[in-house]
PDB file of C-alpha atoms in Angstrom:
ATOM      1  CA  UNK G   1      13.075  -8.933 -12.208  1.00 62.00           C
ATOM      2  CA  UNK G   2      15.460 -11.574 -10.841  1.00 56.00           C
ATOM      3  CA  UNK G   3      18.256  -9.698 -11.604  1.00 59.00           C
ATOM      4  CA  UNK G   4      17.409  -6.937  -8.610  1.00 63.00           C
ATOM      5  CA  UNK G   5      15.957  -9.831  -6.652  1.00 65.00           C
ATOM      6  CA  UNK G   6      18.063 -12.341  -6.998  1.00 69.00           C
ATOM      7  CA  UNK G   7      21.449 -12.350  -4.834  1.00 69.00           C
ATOM      8  CA  UNK G   8      22.785 -14.237  -7.958  1.00 73.00           C
ATOM      9  CA  UNK G   9      20.604 -11.886 -10.755  1.00 73.00           C
ATOM     10  CA  UNK G  10      22.837  -9.012  -9.028  1.00 74.00           C
ATOM     11  CA  UNK G  11      26.431 -11.064  -8.839  1.00 77.00           C
ATOM     12  CA  UNK G  12      25.576 -11.747 -12.514  1.00 81.00           C
ATOM     13  CA  UNK G  13      25.285  -7.772 -13.764  1.00 83.00           C
ATOM     14  CA  UNK G  14      27.777  -6.792 -11.150  1.00 81.00           C
ATOM     15  CA  UNK G  15      30.210  -9.334 -13.777  1.00 82.00           C
ATOM     16  CA  UNK G  16      28.427  -8.435 -17.148  1.00 85.00           C
ATOM     17  CA  UNK G  17      29.653  -4.828 -15.830  1.00 87.00           C
ATOM     18  CA  UNK G  18      32.564  -5.097 -14.421  1.00 85.00           C
ATOM     19  CA  UNK G  19      33.511  -6.809 -17.359  1.00 86.00           C
ATOM     20  CA  UNK G  20      33.323  -4.459 -20.162  1.00 88.00           C
ATOM     21  CA  UNK G  21      35.370  -2.504 -17.709  1.00 89.00           C
ATOM     22  CA  UNK G  22      38.026  -5.189 -18.188  1.00 89.00           C
ATOM     23  CA  UNK G  23      37.328  -4.198 -22.422  1.00 91.00           C
ATOM     24  CA  UNK G  24      37.771  -0.462 -21.535  1.00 92.00           C
ATOM     25  CA  UNK G  25      41.001  -0.644 -18.979  1.00 94.00           C
ATOM     26  CA  UNK G  26      42.392  -2.966 -21.645  1.00 94.00           C
ATOM     27  CA  UNK G  27      42.147  -0.235 -24.156  1.00 94.00           C
ATOM     28  CA  UNK G  28      42.667   2.861 -22.481  1.00 94.00           C
ATOM     29  CA  UNK G  29      46.513   1.463 -21.638  1.00 95.00           C
ATOM     30  CA  UNK G  30      46.577   0.509 -25.511  1.00 95.00           C
ATOM     31  CA  UNK G  31      45.985   4.001 -26.688  1.00 94.00           C
ATOM     32  CA  UNK G  32      47.653   4.829 -24.027  1.00 94.00           C
ATOM     33  CA  UNK G  33      51.030   3.662 -25.576  1.00 95.00           C
ATOM     34  CA  UNK G  34      49.844   5.560 -29.034  1.00 95.00           C
ATOM     35  CA  UNK G  35      50.903   8.705 -26.692  1.00 95.00           C
ATOM     36  CA  UNK G  36      54.107   7.570 -26.020  1.00 95.00           C
ATOM     37  CA  UNK G  37      55.237   5.825 -29.333  1.00 94.00           C
ATOM     38  CA  UNK G  38      52.623   8.514 -31.711  1.00 95.00           C
ATOM     39  CA  UNK G  39      51.582  10.885 -29.509  1.00 96.00           C
ATOM     40  CA  UNK G  40      50.387  13.624 -33.792  1.00 96.00           C
ATOM     41  CA  UNK G  41      48.284  10.049 -33.742  1.00 96.00           C
ATOM     42  CA  UNK G  42      46.827   9.905 -30.199  1.00 96.00           C
ATOM     43  CA  UNK G  43      46.104  13.565 -30.319  1.00 95.00           C
ATOM     44  CA  UNK G  44      43.730  12.856 -34.462  1.00 94.00           C
ATOM     45  CA  UNK G  45      42.296  10.338 -31.699  1.00 93.00           C
ATOM     46  CA  UNK G  46      41.242  12.534 -29.173  1.00 92.00           C
ATOM     47  CA  UNK G  47      39.939  14.709 -31.477  1.00 91.00           C
ATOM     48  CA  UNK G  48      37.429  11.589 -33.639  1.00 90.00           C
ATOM     49  CA  UNK G  49      37.312  10.639 -29.535  1.00 87.00           C
ATOM     50  CA  UNK G  50      36.454  14.559 -28.907  1.00 83.00           C
ATOM     51  CA  UNK G  51      32.380  16.198 -28.327  1.00 77.00           C
ATOM     52  CA  UNK G  52      31.428  13.797 -31.793  1.00 83.00           C
ATOM     53  CA  UNK G  53      27.608  12.000 -31.262  1.00 84.00           C
ATOM     54  CA  UNK G  54      29.263   8.610 -31.241  1.00 86.00           C
ATOM     55  CA  UNK G  55      31.531   9.789 -28.553  1.00 86.00           C
ATOM     56  CA  UNK G  56      28.998  10.897 -26.365  1.00 88.00           C
ATOM     57  CA  UNK G  57      26.926   7.843 -26.576  1.00 91.00           C
ATOM     58  CA  UNK G  58      29.914   5.991 -25.632  1.00 88.00           C
ATOM     59  CA  UNK G  59      31.318   7.806 -22.690  1.00 89.00           C
ATOM     60  CA  UNK G  60      26.685   7.352 -21.318  1.00 91.00           C
ATOM     61  CA  UNK G  61      27.527   3.925 -21.650  1.00 91.00           C
ATOM     62  CA  UNK G  62      30.492   4.531 -19.472  1.00 90.00           C
ATOM     63  CA  UNK G  63      29.219   6.627 -16.704  1.00 90.00           C
ATOM     64  CA  UNK G  64      26.428   3.567 -16.588  1.00 92.00           C
ATOM     65  CA  UNK G  65      28.391   0.748 -16.274  1.00 89.00           C
ATOM     66  CA  UNK G  66      30.053   2.253 -14.176  1.00 88.00           C
ATOM     67  CA  UNK G  67      27.319   4.016 -12.256  1.00 90.00           C
ATOM     68  CA  UNK G  68      25.750  -0.185 -11.937  1.00 88.00           C
ATOM     69  CA  UNK G  69      28.862  -1.438 -11.002  1.00 87.00           C
ATOM     70  CA  UNK G  70      28.992   0.700  -7.885  1.00 85.00           C
ATOM     71  CA  UNK G  71      25.549   0.573  -6.750  1.00 85.00           C
ATOM     72  CA  UNK G  72      25.337  -3.132  -6.570  1.00 81.00           C
ATOM     73  CA  UNK G  73      28.664  -3.684  -5.453  1.00 80.00           C
ATOM     74  CA  UNK G  74      27.198  -1.308  -2.652  1.00 81.00           C
ATOM     75  CA  UNK G  75      23.902  -3.382  -2.586  1.00 80.00           C
ATOM     76  CA  UNK G  76      25.470  -7.660  -2.601  1.00 77.00           C
ATOM     77  CA  UNK G  77      28.018  -5.120   0.556  1.00 76.00           C
ATOM     78  CA  UNK G  78      25.210  -4.767   2.431  1.00 78.00           C
ATOM     79  CA  UNK G  79      23.092  -7.892   2.035  1.00 77.00           C
ATOM     80  CA  UNK G  80      26.229 -10.074   2.846  1.00 72.00           C
ATOM     81  CA  UNK G  81      26.861  -7.851   6.564  1.00 71.00           C
ATOM     82  CA  UNK G  82      23.095  -7.858   6.995  1.00 74.00           C
ATOM     83  CA  UNK G  83      22.612 -11.799   6.473  1.00 67.00           C
ATOM     84  CA  UNK G  84      26.385 -12.466   8.415  1.00 64.00           C
ATOM     85  CA  UNK G  85      24.747  -9.899  11.423  1.00 58.00           C
ATOM     86  CA  UNK G  86      26.916  -9.001  14.308  1.00 52.00           C
ATOM     87  CA  UNK G  87      28.715 -12.592  13.633  1.00 52.00           C
ATOM     88  CA  UNK G  88      31.573 -11.040  11.055  1.00 47.00           C
ATOM     89  CA  UNK G  89      32.774  -9.473  13.995  1.00 43.00           C
ATOM     90  CA  UNK G  90      33.526 -12.601  15.790  1.00 48.00           C
ATOM     91  CA  UNK G  91      35.931 -13.547  13.086  1.00 46.00           C
ATOM     92  CA  UNK G  92      39.486 -13.396  14.618  1.00 46.00           C
ATOM     93  CA  UNK G  93      41.268 -14.544  11.485  1.00 48.00           C
ATOM     94  CA  UNK G  94      40.693 -15.777   7.979  1.00 49.00           C
ATOM     95  CA  UNK G  95      40.640 -19.047   6.039  1.00 44.00           C
ATOM     96  CA  UNK G  96      44.097 -19.049   4.252  1.00 46.00           C
ATOM     97  CA  UNK G  97      41.670 -19.741   0.562  1.00 43.00           C
ATOM     98  CA  UNK G  98      39.654 -16.515   1.138  1.00 47.00           C
ATOM     99  CA  UNK G  99      41.958 -13.987  -0.804  1.00 65.00           C
ATOM    100  CA  UNK G 100      42.552  -9.967   0.786  1.00 69.00           C
ATOM    101  CA  UNK G 101      41.328  -8.582  -2.363  1.00 68.00           C
ATOM    102  CA  UNK G 102      38.086 -11.058  -1.573  1.00 69.00           C
ATOM    103  CA  UNK G 103      37.694  -9.050   1.964  1.00 73.00           C
ATOM    104  CA  UNK G 104      38.101  -6.063   0.441  1.00 75.00           C
ATOM    105  CA  UNK G 105      36.978  -5.306  -3.110  1.00 76.00           C
ATOM    106  CA  UNK G 106      34.759  -2.475  -1.582  1.00 78.00           C
ATOM    107  CA  UNK G 107      37.707  -0.507  -0.466  1.00 85.00           C
ATOM    108  CA  UNK G 108      39.714  -1.663  -2.968  1.00 85.00           C
ATOM    109  CA  UNK G 109      36.375  -0.513  -4.527  1.00 85.00           C
ATOM    110  CA  UNK G 110      36.230   3.030  -3.440  1.00 88.00           C
ATOM    111  CA  UNK G 111      40.182   4.561  -3.741  1.00 91.00           C
ATOM    112  CA  UNK G 112      39.234   3.343  -7.315  1.00 90.00           C
ATOM    113  CA  UNK G 113      37.056   5.637  -8.116  1.00 90.00           C
ATOM    114  CA  UNK G 114      38.435   8.135  -5.778  1.00 93.00           C
ATOM    115  CA  UNK G 115      41.642   8.375  -8.943  1.00 94.00           C
ATOM    116  CA  UNK G 116      38.937   8.120 -11.058  1.00 92.00           C
ATOM    117  CA  UNK G 117      37.926  11.533  -9.791  1.00 94.00           C
ATOM    118  CA  UNK G 118      41.869  12.792  -9.959  1.00 94.00           C
ATOM    119  CA  UNK G 119      41.964  11.208 -13.401  1.00 94.00           C
ATOM    120  CA  UNK G 120      38.446  13.090 -14.981  1.00 93.00           C
ATOM    121  CA  UNK G 121      39.613  16.124 -13.408  1.00 94.00           C
ATOM    122  CA  UNK G 122      42.572  15.600 -14.909  1.00 93.00           C
ATOM    123  CA  UNK G 123      41.477  15.304 -18.253  1.00 94.00           C
ATOM    124  CA  UNK G 124      37.096  14.482 -19.713  1.00 92.00           C
ATOM    125  CA  UNK G 125      36.598  17.855 -18.087  1.00 91.00           C
ATOM    126  CA  UNK G 126      39.138  19.611 -20.551  1.00 90.00           C
ATOM    127  CA  UNK G 127      38.668  17.984 -22.969  1.00 90.00           C
ATOM    128  CA  UNK G 128      35.341  16.389 -24.252  1.00 88.00           C
ATOM    129  CA  UNK G 129      33.224  18.513 -21.214  1.00 88.00           C
ATOM    130  CA  UNK G 130      35.229  21.113 -22.593  1.00 86.00           C
ATOM    131  CA  UNK G 131      33.956  21.149 -26.041  1.00 86.00           C
ATOM    132  CA  UNK G 132      30.725  20.205 -24.941  1.00 85.00           C
ATOM    133  CA  UNK G 133      30.456  23.301 -22.901  1.00 84.00           C
ATOM    134  CA  UNK G 134      32.583  25.479 -25.931  1.00 79.00           C
ATOM    135  CA  UNK G 135      34.443  26.203 -23.681  1.00 76.00           C
ATOM    136  CA  UNK G 136      38.044  27.136 -25.924  1.00 74.00           C
ATOM    137  CA  UNK G 137      40.932  27.292 -23.232  1.00 74.00           C
ATOM    138  CA  UNK G 138      44.520  28.507 -24.377  1.00 82.00           C
ATOM    139  CA  UNK G 139      44.772  24.114 -24.822  1.00 88.00           C
ATOM    140  CA  UNK G 140      42.524  22.982 -27.264  1.00 90.00           C
ATOM    141  CA  UNK G 141      40.935  20.755 -26.245  1.00 89.00           C
ATOM    142  CA  UNK G 142      41.678  18.034 -29.037  1.00 90.00           C
ATOM    143  CA  UNK G 143      45.703  17.781 -27.545  1.00 92.00           C
ATOM    144  CA  UNK G 144      45.925  15.212 -24.782  1.00 94.00           C
ATOM    145  CA  UNK G 145      49.115  15.626 -25.354  1.00 96.00           C
ATOM    146  CA  UNK G 146      49.020  19.437 -23.541  1.00 95.00           C
ATOM    147  CA  UNK G 147      47.250  17.699 -21.046  1.00 95.00           C
ATOM    148  CA  UNK G 148      49.418  14.806 -19.962  1.00 96.00           C
ATOM    149  CA  UNK G 149      52.231  17.347 -19.655  1.00 96.00           C
ATOM    150  CA  UNK G 150      50.755  18.964 -17.394  1.00 95.00           C
ATOM    151  CA  UNK G 151      48.972  16.592 -15.090  1.00 95.00           C
ATOM    152  CA  UNK G 152      52.353  14.803 -15.201  1.00 96.00           C
ATOM    153  CA  UNK G 153      54.563  18.407 -14.489  1.00 95.00           C
ATOM    154  CA  UNK G 154      53.455  17.828 -10.631  1.00 92.00           C
ATOM    155  CA  UNK G 155      54.828  15.206  -9.082  1.00 92.00           C
ATOM    156  CA  UNK G 156      52.008  14.162  -6.300  1.00 94.00           C
ATOM    157  CA  UNK G 157      50.270  12.712  -9.838  1.00 95.00           C
ATOM    158  CA  UNK G 158      52.037   9.889 -10.640  1.00 95.00           C
ATOM    159  CA  UNK G 159      52.064   8.927  -6.678  1.00 95.00           C
ATOM    160  CA  UNK G 160      48.051   9.216  -7.180  1.00 95.00           C
ATOM    161  CA  UNK G 161      48.093   8.020  -9.868  1.00 96.00           C
ATOM    162  CA  UNK G 162      50.523   4.376  -8.758  1.00 96.00           C
ATOM    163  CA  UNK G 163      48.469   4.146  -5.782  1.00 95.00           C
ATOM    164  CA  UNK G 164      44.951   3.447  -8.516  1.00 94.00           C
ATOM    165  CA  UNK G 165      46.632   1.104 -10.384  1.00 96.00           C
ATOM    166  CA  UNK G 166      47.943  -1.188  -7.705  1.00 94.00           C
ATOM    167  CA  UNK G 167      43.814  -1.147  -6.591  1.00 93.00           C
ATOM    168  CA  UNK G 168      43.117  -1.398 -10.362  1.00 92.00           C
ATOM    169  CA  UNK G 169      45.347  -4.600  -9.579  1.00 93.00           C
ATOM    170  CA  UNK G 170      44.021  -6.758  -6.705  1.00 90.00           C
ATOM    171  CA  UNK G 171      40.486  -4.776  -7.780  1.00 88.00           C
ATOM    172  CA  UNK G 172      40.345  -6.904 -11.495  1.00 88.00           C
ATOM    173  CA  UNK G 173      43.085 -10.068 -10.170  1.00 87.00           C
ATOM    174  CA  UNK G 174      40.131 -10.807  -8.032  1.00 81.00           C
ATOM    175  CA  UNK G 175      37.044  -9.786  -9.759  1.00 79.00           C
ATOM    176  CA  UNK G 176      37.996 -11.551 -12.894  1.00 80.00           C
ATOM    177  CA  UNK G 177      37.916 -14.701 -12.045  1.00 75.00           C
ATOM    178  CA  UNK G 178      34.877 -14.345  -9.624  1.00 76.00           C
ATOM    179  CA  UNK G 179      32.967 -13.158 -12.811  1.00 74.00           C
ATOM    180  CA  UNK G 180      33.083 -16.507 -14.011  1.00 73.00           C
ATOM    181  CA  UNK G 181      32.521 -17.694 -11.197  1.00 70.00           C
ATOM    182  CA  UNK G 182      28.732 -15.330 -11.186  1.00 65.00           C
ATOM    183  CA  UNK G 183      28.899 -16.861 -14.470  1.00 62.00           C
ATOM    184  CA  UNK G 184      28.751 -20.875 -13.597  1.00 63.00           C
ATOM    185  CA  UNK G 185      32.394 -21.363 -14.101  1.00 64.00           C
ATOM    186  CA  UNK G 186      33.176 -22.758 -11.528  1.00 67.00           C
ATOM    187  CA  UNK G 187      34.535 -26.017 -11.235  1.00 68.00           C
ATOM    188  CA  UNK G 188      38.214 -27.514 -10.520  1.00 69.00           C
ATOM    189  CA  UNK G 189      39.504 -27.403 -13.747  1.00 73.00           C
ATOM    190  CA  UNK G 190      38.076 -23.885 -15.057  1.00 74.00           C
ATOM    191  CA  UNK G 191      38.412 -21.336 -11.903  1.00 77.00           C
ATOM    192  CA  UNK G 192      42.080 -21.601 -11.521  1.00 82.00           C
ATOM    193  CA  UNK G 193      43.092 -21.543 -15.364  1.00 83.00           C
ATOM    194  CA  UNK G 194      40.754 -18.405 -15.115  1.00 81.00           C
ATOM    195  CA  UNK G 195      42.409 -17.440 -12.060  1.00 84.00           C
ATOM    196  CA  UNK G 196      45.739 -17.749 -13.834  1.00 88.00           C
ATOM    197  CA  UNK G 197      44.783 -15.733 -16.379  1.00 87.00           C
ATOM    198  CA  UNK G 198      43.224 -12.772 -14.557  1.00 86.00           C
ATOM    199  CA  UNK G 199      46.965 -12.682 -13.088  1.00 89.00           C
ATOM    200  CA  UNK G 200      48.188 -11.931 -16.970  1.00 93.00           C
ATOM    201  CA  UNK G 201      46.028 -10.162 -17.595  1.00 92.00           C
ATOM    202  CA  UNK G 202      45.078  -7.560 -14.749  1.00 92.00           C
ATOM    203  CA  UNK G 203      49.334  -7.915 -14.323  1.00 94.00           C
ATOM    204  CA  UNK G 204      50.116  -6.179 -17.601  1.00 96.00           C
ATOM    205  CA  UNK G 205      47.483  -4.026 -18.160  1.00 95.00           C
ATOM    206  CA  UNK G 206      48.237  -2.176 -14.480  1.00 96.00           C
ATOM    207  CA  UNK G 207      52.367  -2.786 -15.653  1.00 96.00           C
ATOM    208  CA  UNK G 208      52.026  -1.274 -18.831  1.00 97.00           C
ATOM    209  CA  UNK G 209      49.763   1.651 -17.220  1.00 97.00           C
ATOM    210  CA  UNK G 210      52.443   2.080 -14.430  1.00 97.00           C
ATOM    211  CA  UNK G 211      54.842   2.515 -16.693  1.00 97.00           C
ATOM    212  CA  UNK G 212      53.416   5.186 -18.649  1.00 97.00           C
ATOM    213  CA  UNK G 213      53.189   6.875 -15.587  1.00 97.00           C
ATOM    214  CA  UNK G 214      56.644   6.631 -15.465  1.00 97.00           C
ATOM    215  CA  UNK G 215      57.522   7.865 -19.213  1.00 97.00           C
ATOM    216  CA  UNK G 216      54.534  10.618 -19.050  1.00 97.00           C
ATOM    217  CA  UNK G 217      56.120  11.748 -16.196  1.00 97.00           C
ATOM    218  CA  UNK G 218      59.968  11.966 -17.398  1.00 96.00           C
ATOM    219  CA  UNK G 219      58.955  13.826 -20.890  1.00 96.00           C
ATOM    220  CA  UNK G 220      56.211  16.527 -18.903  1.00 96.00           C
ATOM    221  CA  UNK G 221      59.618  17.364 -17.603  1.00 94.00           C
ATOM    222  CA  UNK G 222      61.411  17.527 -20.523  1.00 94.00           C
ATOM    223  CA  UNK G 223      58.507  18.711 -22.076  1.00 94.00           C
ATOM    224  CA  UNK G 224      58.581  16.875 -24.989  1.00 94.00           C
ATOM    225  CA  UNK G 225      54.666  17.741 -25.795  1.00 95.00           C
ATOM    226  CA  UNK G 226      55.276  21.411 -25.967  1.00 93.00           C
ATOM    227  CA  UNK G 227      58.050  21.145 -27.384  1.00 94.00           C
ATOM    228  CA  UNK G 228      57.569  19.237 -30.915  1.00 94.00           C
ATOM    229  CA  UNK G 229      58.059  21.141 -33.679  1.00 95.00           C
ATOM    230  CA  UNK G 230      55.282  18.745 -35.343  1.00 95.00           C
ATOM    231  CA  UNK G 231      52.374  18.677 -31.796  1.00 95.00           C
ATOM    232  CA  UNK G 232      53.336  22.775 -32.268  1.00 94.00           C
ATOM    233  CA  UNK G 233      51.849  22.751 -35.800  1.00 95.00           C
ATOM    234  CA  UNK G 234      49.762  20.336 -34.810  1.00 94.00           C
ATOM    235  CA  UNK G 235      48.458  22.481 -31.974  1.00 93.00           C
ATOM    236  CA  UNK G 236      47.848  25.818 -34.043  1.00 92.00           C
ATOM    237  CA  UNK G 237      45.714  23.663 -35.952  1.00 91.00           C
ATOM    238  CA  UNK G 238      43.426  22.341 -33.432  1.00 89.00           C
ATOM    239  CA  UNK G 239      43.433  26.152 -32.156  1.00 87.00           C
ATOM    240  CA  UNK G 240      41.844  27.770 -35.856  1.00 86.00           C
ATOM    241  CA  UNK G 241      39.980  25.095 -35.882  1.00 81.00           C
ATOM    242  CA  UNK G 242      38.111  26.654 -32.388  1.00 72.00           C
ATOM    243  CA  UNK G 243      38.411  30.093 -33.735  1.00 68.00           C
ATOM    244  CA  UNK G 244      36.364  29.254 -36.730  1.00 70.00           C
ATOM    245  CA  UNK G 245      33.718  27.022 -34.198  1.00 59.00           C
ATOM    246  CA  UNK G 246      33.350  30.113 -31.909  1.00 56.00           C
ATOM    247  CA  UNK G 247      32.707  32.836 -35.262  1.00 52.00           C
ATOM    248  CA  UNK G 248      30.429  30.164 -37.441  1.00 55.00           C
ATOM    249  CA  UNK G 249      28.467  29.533 -33.350  1.00 54.00           C
ATOM    250  CA  UNK G 250      28.990  34.053 -33.319  1.00 53.00           C
ATOM    251  CA  UNK G 251      27.165  33.814 -36.930  1.00 59.00           C
ATOM    252  CA  UNK G 252      25.001  31.193 -36.457  1.00 57.00           C
ATOM    253  CA  UNK G 253      23.705  33.488 -33.503  1.00 55.00           C
ATOM    254  CA  UNK G 254      24.007  37.492 -34.994  1.00 58.00           C
ATOM    255  CA  UNK G 255      20.937  38.927 -37.379  1.00 52.00           C
ATOM    256  CA  UNK G 256      22.673  38.560 -41.087  1.00 53.00           C
ATOM    257  CA  UNK G 257      21.946  41.215 -42.081  1.00 44.00           C
ATOM    258  CA  UNK G 258      23.471  43.342 -39.624  1.00 47.00           C
ATOM    259  CA  UNK G 259      26.195  40.701 -39.082  1.00 46.00           C
ATOM    260  CA  UNK G 260      29.544  41.464 -40.208  1.00 49.00           C
ATOM    261  CA  UNK G 261      31.427  38.263 -39.587  1.00 48.00           C
ATOM    262  CA  UNK G 262      28.712  36.379 -41.614  1.00 47.00           C
ATOM    263  CA  UNK G 263      29.424  38.607 -44.732  1.00 48.00           C
ATOM    264  CA  UNK G 264      33.373  37.446 -44.157  1.00 48.00           C
ATOM    265  CA  UNK G 265      32.011  34.377 -44.950  1.00 46.00           C
TER     266      UNK G 265
END
């Protein structure tokens, strides 16, 4: 199959998966903005994107995109190194037209992957995964703002996130126009325009991410999300829903004739 057997096919797969990931990152930064301006709505979005079949399918699809993108990135890097052989060690200076990000895309990808692992441990594992596993902790899985406050209460979190965002900026600025180049849009007219669009897009998205990290840190230190009366009422509703879900599961697991919980519902 030419998507795997040819260099052009592999670059095209990298481009398609990269474009999908850029769109997801853009959606994510817009969703984060809701947590700042309308935290109640943000929690409702987290509730909507919980352990529902459509959210699980989307999460599986997103994970597949990441895995394919990483595999093909490593594959292309090894292919390029094998093609260049020992000549790559003889390069003393790089031509000015070769971007730094282009020479370090794999390293940037590793930094972003490490940041992603931290992000998933702090949020996805405690929210959607916990809901899938039926784990009901002190913080309801739908209470995204409380998880934000818990994560950004530690000063290490914004530092790690900002490092990850900077790596993401370099990765996106190069990857944006590179994916169009792989698709054949590499003429002298469009390529400079795509580079400009990519730089602006990446700068706006990453700039918003950094601003959000700063705002989340300030709000976490002030206890904004844990002390708000409206949010407190919402958290109690989520806890009640979780308790009812556990009760229903217990009733389904026990014999109807001898189960007091079944008789009370």
